[in-house]
Coordinates of C-alpha atoms in Angstrom, one line a residue:
X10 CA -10.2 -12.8 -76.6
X11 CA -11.9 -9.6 -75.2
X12 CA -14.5 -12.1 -73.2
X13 CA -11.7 -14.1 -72.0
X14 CA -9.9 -11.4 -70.4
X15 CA -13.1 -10.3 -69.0
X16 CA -14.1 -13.2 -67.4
X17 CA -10.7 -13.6 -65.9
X18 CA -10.8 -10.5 -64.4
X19 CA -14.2 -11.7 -62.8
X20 CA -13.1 -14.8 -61.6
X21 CA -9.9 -12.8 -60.2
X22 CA -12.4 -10.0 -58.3
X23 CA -14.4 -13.2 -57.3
X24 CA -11.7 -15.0 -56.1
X25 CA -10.3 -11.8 -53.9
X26 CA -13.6 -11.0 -52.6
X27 CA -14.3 -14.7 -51.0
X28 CA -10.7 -14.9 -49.2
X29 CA -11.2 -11.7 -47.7
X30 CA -14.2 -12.9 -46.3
X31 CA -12.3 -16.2 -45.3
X32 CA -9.6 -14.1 -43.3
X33 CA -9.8 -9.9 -42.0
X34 CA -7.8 -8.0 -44.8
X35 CA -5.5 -6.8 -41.0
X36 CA -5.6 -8.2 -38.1
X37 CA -6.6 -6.0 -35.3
X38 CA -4.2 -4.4 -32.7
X39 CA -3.6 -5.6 -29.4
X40 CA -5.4 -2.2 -28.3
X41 CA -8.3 -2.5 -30.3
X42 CA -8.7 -6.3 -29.3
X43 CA -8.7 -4.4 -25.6
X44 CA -11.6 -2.0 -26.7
X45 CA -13.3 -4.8 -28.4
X46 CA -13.4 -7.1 -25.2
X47 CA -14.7 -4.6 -23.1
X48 CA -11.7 -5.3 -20.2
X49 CA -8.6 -4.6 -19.7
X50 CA -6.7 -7.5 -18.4
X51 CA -4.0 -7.0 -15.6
X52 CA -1.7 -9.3 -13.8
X53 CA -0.8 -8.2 -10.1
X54 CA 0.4 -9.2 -7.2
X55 CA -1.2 -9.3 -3.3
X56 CA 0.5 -6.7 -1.9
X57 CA -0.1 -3.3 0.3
X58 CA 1.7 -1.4 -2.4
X59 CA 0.0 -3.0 -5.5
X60 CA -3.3 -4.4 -4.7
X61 CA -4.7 -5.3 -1.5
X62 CA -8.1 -5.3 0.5
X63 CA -8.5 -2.7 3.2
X64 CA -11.9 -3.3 4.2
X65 CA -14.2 -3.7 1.6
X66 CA -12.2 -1.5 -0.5
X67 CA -10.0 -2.4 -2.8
X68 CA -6.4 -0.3 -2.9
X69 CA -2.7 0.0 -4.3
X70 CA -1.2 2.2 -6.2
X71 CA -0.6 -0.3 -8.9
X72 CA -4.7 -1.3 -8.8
X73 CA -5.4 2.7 -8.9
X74 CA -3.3 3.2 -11.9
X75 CA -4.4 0.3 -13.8
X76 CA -8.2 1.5 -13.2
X77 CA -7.2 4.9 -14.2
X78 CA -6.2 3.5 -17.4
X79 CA -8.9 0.9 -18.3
X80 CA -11.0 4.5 -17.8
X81 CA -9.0 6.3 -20.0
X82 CA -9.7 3.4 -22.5
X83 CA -13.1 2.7 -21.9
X84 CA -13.4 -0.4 -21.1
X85 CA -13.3 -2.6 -17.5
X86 CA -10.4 -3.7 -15.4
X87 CA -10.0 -7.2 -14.8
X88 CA -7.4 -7.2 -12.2
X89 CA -6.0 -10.9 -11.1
X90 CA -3.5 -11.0 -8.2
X91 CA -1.6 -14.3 -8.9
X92 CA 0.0 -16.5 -6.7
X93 CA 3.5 -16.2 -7.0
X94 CA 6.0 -14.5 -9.9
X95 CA 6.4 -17.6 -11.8
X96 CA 2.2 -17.8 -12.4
X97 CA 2.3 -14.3 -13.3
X98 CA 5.1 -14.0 -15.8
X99 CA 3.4 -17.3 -17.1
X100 CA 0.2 -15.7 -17.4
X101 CA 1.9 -13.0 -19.5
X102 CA 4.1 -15.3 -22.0
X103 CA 0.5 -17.5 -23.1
X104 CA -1.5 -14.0 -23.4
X105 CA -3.9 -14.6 -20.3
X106 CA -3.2 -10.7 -19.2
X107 CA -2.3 -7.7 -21.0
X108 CA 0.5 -6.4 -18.7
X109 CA 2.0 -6.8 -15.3
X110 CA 1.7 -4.6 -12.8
X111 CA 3.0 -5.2 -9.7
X112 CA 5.9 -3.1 -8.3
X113 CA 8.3 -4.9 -10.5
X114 CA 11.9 -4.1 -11.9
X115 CA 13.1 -4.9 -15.3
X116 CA 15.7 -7.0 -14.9
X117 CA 18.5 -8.0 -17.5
X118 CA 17.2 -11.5 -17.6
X119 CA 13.6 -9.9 -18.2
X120 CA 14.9 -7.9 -20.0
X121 CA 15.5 -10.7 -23.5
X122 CA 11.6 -11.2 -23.3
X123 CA 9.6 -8.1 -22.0
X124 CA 9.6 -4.2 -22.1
X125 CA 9.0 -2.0 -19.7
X126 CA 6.5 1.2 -19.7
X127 CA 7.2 4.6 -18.4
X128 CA 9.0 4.3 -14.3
X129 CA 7.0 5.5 -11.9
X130 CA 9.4 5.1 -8.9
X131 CA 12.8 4.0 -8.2
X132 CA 13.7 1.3 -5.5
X133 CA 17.1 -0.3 -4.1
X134 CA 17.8 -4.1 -3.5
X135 CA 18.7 -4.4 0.0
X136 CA 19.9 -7.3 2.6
X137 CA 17.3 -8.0 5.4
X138 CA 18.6 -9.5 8.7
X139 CA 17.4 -9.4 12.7
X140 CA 18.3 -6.8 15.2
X141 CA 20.6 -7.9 17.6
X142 CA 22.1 -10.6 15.2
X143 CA 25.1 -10.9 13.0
X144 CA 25.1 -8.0 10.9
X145 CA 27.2 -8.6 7.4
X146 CA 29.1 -5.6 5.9
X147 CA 28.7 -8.0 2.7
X148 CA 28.4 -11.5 0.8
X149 CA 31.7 -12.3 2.2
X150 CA 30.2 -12.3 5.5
X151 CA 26.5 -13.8 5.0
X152 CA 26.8 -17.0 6.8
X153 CA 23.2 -18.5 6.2
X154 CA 20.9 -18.6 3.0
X155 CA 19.1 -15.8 2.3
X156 CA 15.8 -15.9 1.6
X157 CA 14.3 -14.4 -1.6
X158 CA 11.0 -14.8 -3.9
X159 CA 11.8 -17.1 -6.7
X160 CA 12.1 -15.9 -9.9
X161 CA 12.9 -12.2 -8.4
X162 CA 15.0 -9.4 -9.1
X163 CA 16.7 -10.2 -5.5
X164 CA 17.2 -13.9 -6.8
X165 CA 18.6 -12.6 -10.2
X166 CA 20.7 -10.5 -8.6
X167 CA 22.5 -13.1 -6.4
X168 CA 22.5 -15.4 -9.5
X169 CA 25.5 -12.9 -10.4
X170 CA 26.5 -12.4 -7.1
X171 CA 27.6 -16.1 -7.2
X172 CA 30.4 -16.0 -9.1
X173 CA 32.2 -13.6 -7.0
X174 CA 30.9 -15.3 -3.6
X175 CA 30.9 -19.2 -4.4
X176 CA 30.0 -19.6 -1.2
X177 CA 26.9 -17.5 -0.9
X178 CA 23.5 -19.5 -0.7
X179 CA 19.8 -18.9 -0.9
X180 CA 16.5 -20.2 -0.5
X181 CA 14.1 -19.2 -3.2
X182 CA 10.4 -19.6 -2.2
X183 CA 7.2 -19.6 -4.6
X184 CA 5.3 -17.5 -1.8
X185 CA 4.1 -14.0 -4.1
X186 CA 4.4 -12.1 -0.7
X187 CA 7.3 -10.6 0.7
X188 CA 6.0 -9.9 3.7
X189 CA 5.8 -13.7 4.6
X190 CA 10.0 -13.5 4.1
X191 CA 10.4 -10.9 6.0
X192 CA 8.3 -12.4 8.8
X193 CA 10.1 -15.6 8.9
X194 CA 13.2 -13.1 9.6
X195 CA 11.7 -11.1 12.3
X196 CA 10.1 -14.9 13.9
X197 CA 13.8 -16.1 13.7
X198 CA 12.5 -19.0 11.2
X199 CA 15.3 -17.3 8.6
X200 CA 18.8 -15.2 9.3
X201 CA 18.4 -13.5 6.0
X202 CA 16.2 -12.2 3.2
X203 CA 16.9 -10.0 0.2
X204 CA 13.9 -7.1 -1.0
X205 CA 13.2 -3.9 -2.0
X206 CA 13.7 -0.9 0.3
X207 CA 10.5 0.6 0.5
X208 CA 9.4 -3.3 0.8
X209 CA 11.4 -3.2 4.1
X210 CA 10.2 0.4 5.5
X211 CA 6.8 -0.7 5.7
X212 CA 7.3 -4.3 7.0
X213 CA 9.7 -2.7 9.9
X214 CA 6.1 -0.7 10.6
X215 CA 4.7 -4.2 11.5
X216 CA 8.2 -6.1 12.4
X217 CA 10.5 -3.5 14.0
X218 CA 13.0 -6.1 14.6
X219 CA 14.0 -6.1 10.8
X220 CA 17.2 -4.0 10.3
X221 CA 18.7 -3.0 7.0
X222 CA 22.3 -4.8 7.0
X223 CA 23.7 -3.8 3.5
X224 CA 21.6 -2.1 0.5
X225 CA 22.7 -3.0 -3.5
X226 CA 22.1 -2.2 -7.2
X227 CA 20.4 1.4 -5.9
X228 CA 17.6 3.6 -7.8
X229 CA 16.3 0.7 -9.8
X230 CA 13.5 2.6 -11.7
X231 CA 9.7 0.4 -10.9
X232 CA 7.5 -0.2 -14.1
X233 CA 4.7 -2.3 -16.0
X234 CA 5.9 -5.1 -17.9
X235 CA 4.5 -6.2 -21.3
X236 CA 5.5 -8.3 -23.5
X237 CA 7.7 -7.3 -26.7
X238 CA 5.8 -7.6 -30.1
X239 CA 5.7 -5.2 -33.3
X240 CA 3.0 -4.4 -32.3
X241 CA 3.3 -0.9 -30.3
X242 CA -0.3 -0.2 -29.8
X243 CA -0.9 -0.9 -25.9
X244 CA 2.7 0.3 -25.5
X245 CA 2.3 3.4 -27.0
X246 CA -1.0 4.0 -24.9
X247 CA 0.8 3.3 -21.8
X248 CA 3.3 5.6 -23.2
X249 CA 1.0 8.1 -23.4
X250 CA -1.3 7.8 -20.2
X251 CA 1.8 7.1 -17.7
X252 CA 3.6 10.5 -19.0
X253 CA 0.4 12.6 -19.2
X254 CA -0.2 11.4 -15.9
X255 CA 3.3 12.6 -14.8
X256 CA 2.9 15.5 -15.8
X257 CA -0.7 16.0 -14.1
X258 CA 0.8 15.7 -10.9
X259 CA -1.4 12.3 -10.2
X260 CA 1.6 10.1 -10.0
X261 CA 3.2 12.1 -7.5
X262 CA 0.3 12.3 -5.9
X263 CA 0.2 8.4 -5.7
X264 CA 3.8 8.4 -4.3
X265 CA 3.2 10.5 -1.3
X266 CA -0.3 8.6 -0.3
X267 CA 2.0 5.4 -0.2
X268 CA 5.1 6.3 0.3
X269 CA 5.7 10.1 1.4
X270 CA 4.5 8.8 5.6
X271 CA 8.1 7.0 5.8
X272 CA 10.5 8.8 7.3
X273 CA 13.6 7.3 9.2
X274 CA 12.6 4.2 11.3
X275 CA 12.5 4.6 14.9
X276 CA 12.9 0.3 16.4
X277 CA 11.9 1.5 19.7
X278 CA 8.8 3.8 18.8
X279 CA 7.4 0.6 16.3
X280 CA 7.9 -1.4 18.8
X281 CA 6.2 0.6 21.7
X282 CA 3.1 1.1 19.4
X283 CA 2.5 -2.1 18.7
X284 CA 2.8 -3.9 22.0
X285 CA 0.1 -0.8 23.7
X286 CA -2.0 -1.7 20.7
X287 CA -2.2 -5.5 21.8
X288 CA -2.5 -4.5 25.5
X289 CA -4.1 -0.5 25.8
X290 CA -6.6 0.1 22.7
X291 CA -8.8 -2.7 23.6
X292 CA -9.7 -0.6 26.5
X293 CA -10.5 2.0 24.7
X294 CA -11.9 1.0 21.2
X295 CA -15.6 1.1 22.0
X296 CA -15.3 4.4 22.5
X297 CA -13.2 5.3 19.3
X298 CA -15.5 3.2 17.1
X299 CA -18.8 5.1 19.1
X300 CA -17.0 8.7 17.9
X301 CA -16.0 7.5 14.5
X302 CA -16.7 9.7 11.9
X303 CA -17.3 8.8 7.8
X304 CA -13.8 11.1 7.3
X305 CA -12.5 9.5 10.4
X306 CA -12.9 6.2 11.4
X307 CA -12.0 4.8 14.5
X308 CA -8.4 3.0 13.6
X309 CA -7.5 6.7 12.2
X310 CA -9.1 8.3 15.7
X311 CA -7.0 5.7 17.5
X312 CA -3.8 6.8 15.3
X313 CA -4.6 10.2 15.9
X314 CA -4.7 9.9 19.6
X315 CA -1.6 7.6 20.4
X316 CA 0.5 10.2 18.5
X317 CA -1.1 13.0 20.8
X318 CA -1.5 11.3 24.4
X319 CA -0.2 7.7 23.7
X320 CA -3.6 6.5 24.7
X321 CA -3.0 8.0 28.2
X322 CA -6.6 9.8 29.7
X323 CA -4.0 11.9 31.9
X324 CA -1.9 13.3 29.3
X325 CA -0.9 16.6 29.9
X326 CA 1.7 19.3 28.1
X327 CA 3.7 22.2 29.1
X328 CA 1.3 23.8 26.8
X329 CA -1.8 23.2 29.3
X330 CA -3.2 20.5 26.3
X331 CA -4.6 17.2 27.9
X332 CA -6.2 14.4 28.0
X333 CA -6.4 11.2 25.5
X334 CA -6.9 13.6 22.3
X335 CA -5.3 16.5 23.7
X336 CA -7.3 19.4 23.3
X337 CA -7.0 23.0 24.8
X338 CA -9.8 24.7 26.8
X339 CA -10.9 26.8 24.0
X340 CA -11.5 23.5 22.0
X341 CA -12.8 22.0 24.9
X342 CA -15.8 24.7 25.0
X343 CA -16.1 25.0 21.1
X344 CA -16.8 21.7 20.8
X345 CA -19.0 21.0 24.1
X346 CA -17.4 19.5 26.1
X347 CA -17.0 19.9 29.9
X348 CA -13.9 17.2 31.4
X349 CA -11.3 17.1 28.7
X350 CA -9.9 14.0 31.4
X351 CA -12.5 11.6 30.6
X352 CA -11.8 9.4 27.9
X353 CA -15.3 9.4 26.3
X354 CA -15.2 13.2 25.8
X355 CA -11.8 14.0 25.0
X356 CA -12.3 11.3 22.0
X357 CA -16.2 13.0 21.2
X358 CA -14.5 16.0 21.5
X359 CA -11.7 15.5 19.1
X360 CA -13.4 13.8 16.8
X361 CA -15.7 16.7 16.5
X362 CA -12.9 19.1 15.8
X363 CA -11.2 17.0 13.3
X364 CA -14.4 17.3 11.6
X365 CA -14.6 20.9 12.0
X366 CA -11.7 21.3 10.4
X367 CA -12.1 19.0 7.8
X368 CA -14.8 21.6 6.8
X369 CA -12.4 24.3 6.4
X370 CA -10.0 22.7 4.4
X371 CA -10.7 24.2 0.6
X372 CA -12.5 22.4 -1.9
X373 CA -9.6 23.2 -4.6
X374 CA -7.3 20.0 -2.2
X375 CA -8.2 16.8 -3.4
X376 CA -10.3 15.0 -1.0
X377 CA -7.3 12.4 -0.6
X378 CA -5.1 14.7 0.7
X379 CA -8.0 16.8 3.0
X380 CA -7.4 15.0 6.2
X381 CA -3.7 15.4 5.7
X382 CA -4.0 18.9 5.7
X383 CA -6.9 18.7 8.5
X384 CA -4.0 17.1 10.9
X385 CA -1.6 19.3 10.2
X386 CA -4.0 22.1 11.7
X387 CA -5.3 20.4 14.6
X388 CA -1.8 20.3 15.6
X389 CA -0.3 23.4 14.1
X390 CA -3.5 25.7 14.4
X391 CA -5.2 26.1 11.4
X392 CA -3.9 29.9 10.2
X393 CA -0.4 28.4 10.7
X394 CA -1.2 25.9 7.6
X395 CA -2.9 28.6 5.9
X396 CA 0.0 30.8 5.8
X397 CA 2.0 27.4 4.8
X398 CA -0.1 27.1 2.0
X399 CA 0.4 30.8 1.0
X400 CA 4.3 30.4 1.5
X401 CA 3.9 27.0 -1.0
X402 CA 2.4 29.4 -3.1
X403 CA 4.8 31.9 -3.3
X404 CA 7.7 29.6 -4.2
X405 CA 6.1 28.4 -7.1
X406 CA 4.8 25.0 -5.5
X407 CA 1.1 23.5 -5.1
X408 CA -0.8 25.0 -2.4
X409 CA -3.3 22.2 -2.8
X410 CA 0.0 19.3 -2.6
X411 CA 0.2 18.0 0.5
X412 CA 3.6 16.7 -1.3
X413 CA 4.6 20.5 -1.5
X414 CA 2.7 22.0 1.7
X415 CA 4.7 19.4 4.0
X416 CA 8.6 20.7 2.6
X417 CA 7.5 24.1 3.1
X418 CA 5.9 23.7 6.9
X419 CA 9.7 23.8 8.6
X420 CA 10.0 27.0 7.1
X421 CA 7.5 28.6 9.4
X422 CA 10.6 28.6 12.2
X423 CA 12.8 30.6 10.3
X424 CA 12.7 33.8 11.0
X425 CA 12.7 35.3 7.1
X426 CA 10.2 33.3 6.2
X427 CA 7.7 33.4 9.5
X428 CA 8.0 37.3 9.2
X429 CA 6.9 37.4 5.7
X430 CA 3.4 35.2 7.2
X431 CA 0.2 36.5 8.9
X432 CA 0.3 34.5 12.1
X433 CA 4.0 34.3 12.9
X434 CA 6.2 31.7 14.0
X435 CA 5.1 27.9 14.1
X436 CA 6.3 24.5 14.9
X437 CA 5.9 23.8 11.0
X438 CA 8.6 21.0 11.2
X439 CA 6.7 19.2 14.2
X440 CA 3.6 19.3 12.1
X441 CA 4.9 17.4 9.3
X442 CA 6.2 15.1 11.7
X443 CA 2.9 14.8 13.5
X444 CA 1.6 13.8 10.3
X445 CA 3.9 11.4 8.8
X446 CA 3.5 9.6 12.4
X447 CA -0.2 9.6 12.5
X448 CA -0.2 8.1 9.1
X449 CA 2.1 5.5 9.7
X450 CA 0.4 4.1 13.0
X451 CA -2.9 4.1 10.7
X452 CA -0.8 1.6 8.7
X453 CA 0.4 -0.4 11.2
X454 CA -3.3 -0.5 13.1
X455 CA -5.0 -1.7 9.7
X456 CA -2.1 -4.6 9.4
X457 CA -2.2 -5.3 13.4
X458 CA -6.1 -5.9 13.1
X459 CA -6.1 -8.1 9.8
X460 CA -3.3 -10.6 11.3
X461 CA -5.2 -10.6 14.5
X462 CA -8.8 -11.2 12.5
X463 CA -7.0 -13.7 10.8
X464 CA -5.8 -15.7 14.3
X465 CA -9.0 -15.7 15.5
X466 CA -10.2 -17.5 12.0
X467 CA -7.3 -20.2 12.5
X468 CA -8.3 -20.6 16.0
X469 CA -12.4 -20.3 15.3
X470 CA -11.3 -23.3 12.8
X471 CA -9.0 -25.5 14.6
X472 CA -11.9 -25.8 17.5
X473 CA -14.6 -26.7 14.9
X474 CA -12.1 -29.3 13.6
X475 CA -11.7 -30.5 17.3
X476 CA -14.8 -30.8 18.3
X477 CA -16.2 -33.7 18.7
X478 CA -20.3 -34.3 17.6
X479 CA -22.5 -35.0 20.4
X480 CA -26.1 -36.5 19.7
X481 CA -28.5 -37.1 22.2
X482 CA -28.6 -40.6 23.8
X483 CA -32.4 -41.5 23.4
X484 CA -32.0 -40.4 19.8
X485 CA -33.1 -43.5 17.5
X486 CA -30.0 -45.0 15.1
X487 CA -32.1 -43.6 12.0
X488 CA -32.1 -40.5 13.5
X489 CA -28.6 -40.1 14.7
X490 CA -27.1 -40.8 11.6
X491 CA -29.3 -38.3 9.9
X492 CA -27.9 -35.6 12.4
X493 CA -24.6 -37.0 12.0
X494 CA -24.6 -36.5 8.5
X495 CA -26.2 -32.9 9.0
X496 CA -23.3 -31.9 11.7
X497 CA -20.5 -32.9 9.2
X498 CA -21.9 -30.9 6.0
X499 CA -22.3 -28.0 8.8
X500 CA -18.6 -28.2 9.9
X501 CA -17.4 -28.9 6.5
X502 CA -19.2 -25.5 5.3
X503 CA -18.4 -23.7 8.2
X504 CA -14.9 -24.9 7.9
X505 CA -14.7 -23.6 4.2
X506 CA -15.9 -20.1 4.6
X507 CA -13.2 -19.8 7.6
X508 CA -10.3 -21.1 4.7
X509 CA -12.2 -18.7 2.1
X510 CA -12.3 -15.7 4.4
X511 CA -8.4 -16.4 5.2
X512 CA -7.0 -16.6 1.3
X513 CA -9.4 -14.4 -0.4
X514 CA -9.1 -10.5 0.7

């Protein structure tokens, strides 16, 4: 009996040890599958907020996050914009990407199947039509469809709406952008679309005939979107990174590089901008690309100096500033030059003091922020921001925020605060104007010149596509075929890397 029972027990240790090696004894978490890959996978949308080219350079605040935490994990990001929301959520429910990020809301519908991480921002739903149309007070009075992005919060929202309005309508398109909706609006192609406020203030940067008509369902907090599972692992890391980076300050941060430039619209300011882009900076870009600087390139130059001259070699103020970068004669001599009226050295000439003052900007503000701060004293003088910075201080703020330096520069024209500085009274509100304004014609300058890079694609390929081949006529058949066949691969290629160049950033 006593051999019996220990040969069972053998067989029994036998038998445990050969299905644990059939099948892991716990399966791993959905972080540690993460680590174990090597890449963290992230589903995104094309957009300026989330994840867009600028340049070579990839940028977003959703792409800078997600890399942030792929770092924090130690492992790669795999970031894949998809096509529209339906591919994306789809990607997400068969376990193609980890999590979504994208500037999304968590609706009640997406609510039943996904979770949310940490907010980061809050945005409102509002109603889109075109100046100097029928504006609606409400539903009651929207007359056409609206346009929305299928599969949106907009579109979930007048899913509801429906009941109360039986008459309302809407059009919901695949398209992932809502700039393209918001276009169609502005080219008259649609009366109405529904999207995000902050979507809105940065489209009327590029369309300033967009008006808001009506805004709904306010303060509607932005997040990442996983899936819901037991498993809390990727959840709680989120959890984790998204509040320690709260705390740090970086998501604020984040929030004022893409957000804190837009202020109230101004219709006939955007407007004005853009049309003396199309028809004054070509004049003048050679020279702003010649003076461009690593800090400052020559779209940020050419931002720089429409806010200060409006890209007029004559300017003058009451000050005795002038020309096309406005500069004073003490800046004219620091910096070398002689005729602050010619174009070519007022731009040299600025762009040399920007530098310089770039330079004296302290180490301790992040190099994001330096140039922020480097405007503000090339309009405000640069003690004037110093004594901001010391006033930021002594309220308990961030010297080194920009976030935090801008709320404090009005107070430099009140009196019981400018006494209490080393240099006095100071335009402090202007200057955070000044800024804001600079930072938003850099916006629209980078947007103006990818739509009009993009035109002269379209048109580069609708001539190779009309142009017919032309072969010599004492060319032999044998060889006229061959060439033939040679010009079609070329246009076919050529034709290709013009379609590539359009849909890939």
């Amino acid at each position: 009996m006593k051999n019996n029972s220990s040969i069972t027990c053998l067989l029994l240790l036998a038998l445990s040890l050969f299905m644990s090696g059939c099948e892991p004894l716990q399966d791993f978490s959905q972080l540690q599958q993460i680590q174990q890959r090597g890449v963290l996978r992230v589903g995104t949308l094309n957009t300026p907020v989330s994840y867009v080219y600028v340049g070579d350079t990839l940028s977003g605040m959703d792409y800078e996050l997600a890399n942030d935490f792929a770092n924090h994990l130690g492992v790669r990001l795999d970031m894949s914009p998809a096509y529209s929301l339906t591919e994306l959520f789809n990607e997400l429910d068969n376990g193609n990407i980890d999590f979504i990020a994208a500037g999304l809301t968590l609706t009640p519908e997406r609510a039943e199947k996904y979770r949310s991480a940490p907010p980061f921002y809050n945005v409102s739903r509002t109603l889109v039509y075109r100046q100097g149309s029928n504006k609606p007070k409400d539903f009651s009075e929207v007359d056409d469809p609206i346009l929305v992005l299928k599969d949106s919060g907009p579109e979930e929202l007048l899913k509801q709406r429906k009941i109360q309005y039986p008459t309302l309508d809407w059009i919901a398109t695949d398209d992932e952008d809502p700039m393209v909706i918001l276009r169609m609006v502005a080219d008259g192609e649609a009366t109405y679309a529904m999207v995000d406020d902050k979507v809105l203030a940065r489209a009327q940067r590029y369309y300033p005939s967009l008006a808001e008509a009506f805004t709904l369902e306010k303060q509607l907090p932005v997040a990442w979107m996983l899936k819901k599972s037991i498993d809390d692992s990727l959840y709680s890391a989120l959890i984790e990174f998204i509040g320690s980076n709260h705390q740090s300050g970086h998501v604020a941060k984040l929030i004022e590089r893409y957000f804190g430039h837009i202020e109230k619209f101004d219709f006939v300011d955007a407007r004005s901008f853009l049309q003396r882009a199309k028809t004054t900076l070509p004049r003048y870009r050679e020279l702003f690309e010649k003076y461009q600087t690593e800090q400052f390139d020559w779209i940020l130059l050419a931002a720089i100096s429409y806010q200060e001259s409006h890209w007029k070699p004559n300017a003058r103020s009451p000050t005795g500033v002038r020309g096309m970068m406005m500069l004073t004669n003490d800046t004219a001599d620091f910096v070398g030059i002689t005729n602050r009226l010619d174009p070519e050295q007022s731009i040299e000439g600025g762009a040399k003091y920007l530098t310089y003052l770039l330079g004296l900007i302290p180490d301790s503000v992040h190099k994001d922020e330096k140039i922020w701060f480097a405007l503000a004293a090339y309009n405000l003088g640069f003690g004037h921001l110093m004594d901001a910075r010391r006033l930021t201080k002594s309220i308990g703020k961030d010297q080194d925020n920009w976030a935090d330096v801008k709320d404090v520069l009005p107070l430099l024209q009140r009196k019981q605060w400018h006494q209490r500085t080393r240099y006095g009274y100071a335009r402090g509100g202007e200057a955070r104007h000044y800024v804001n304004n600079i930072r938003q014609y850099q916006e629209s300058l980078v947007w103006l010149i990818r739509e009009q890079a993009k035109e002269a694609l379209l048109a580069e390929q609708a001539a190779l596509q009309e142009q017919p081949p032309t072969l010599s006529e004492d060319a032999s058949s044998a060889t006229a075929t061959l060439e033939q066949t040679s010009s079609a691969v070329t246009l076919e290629q050529a034709s290709a890397a013009i379609n590539t160049e359009i849909v890939t950033p």
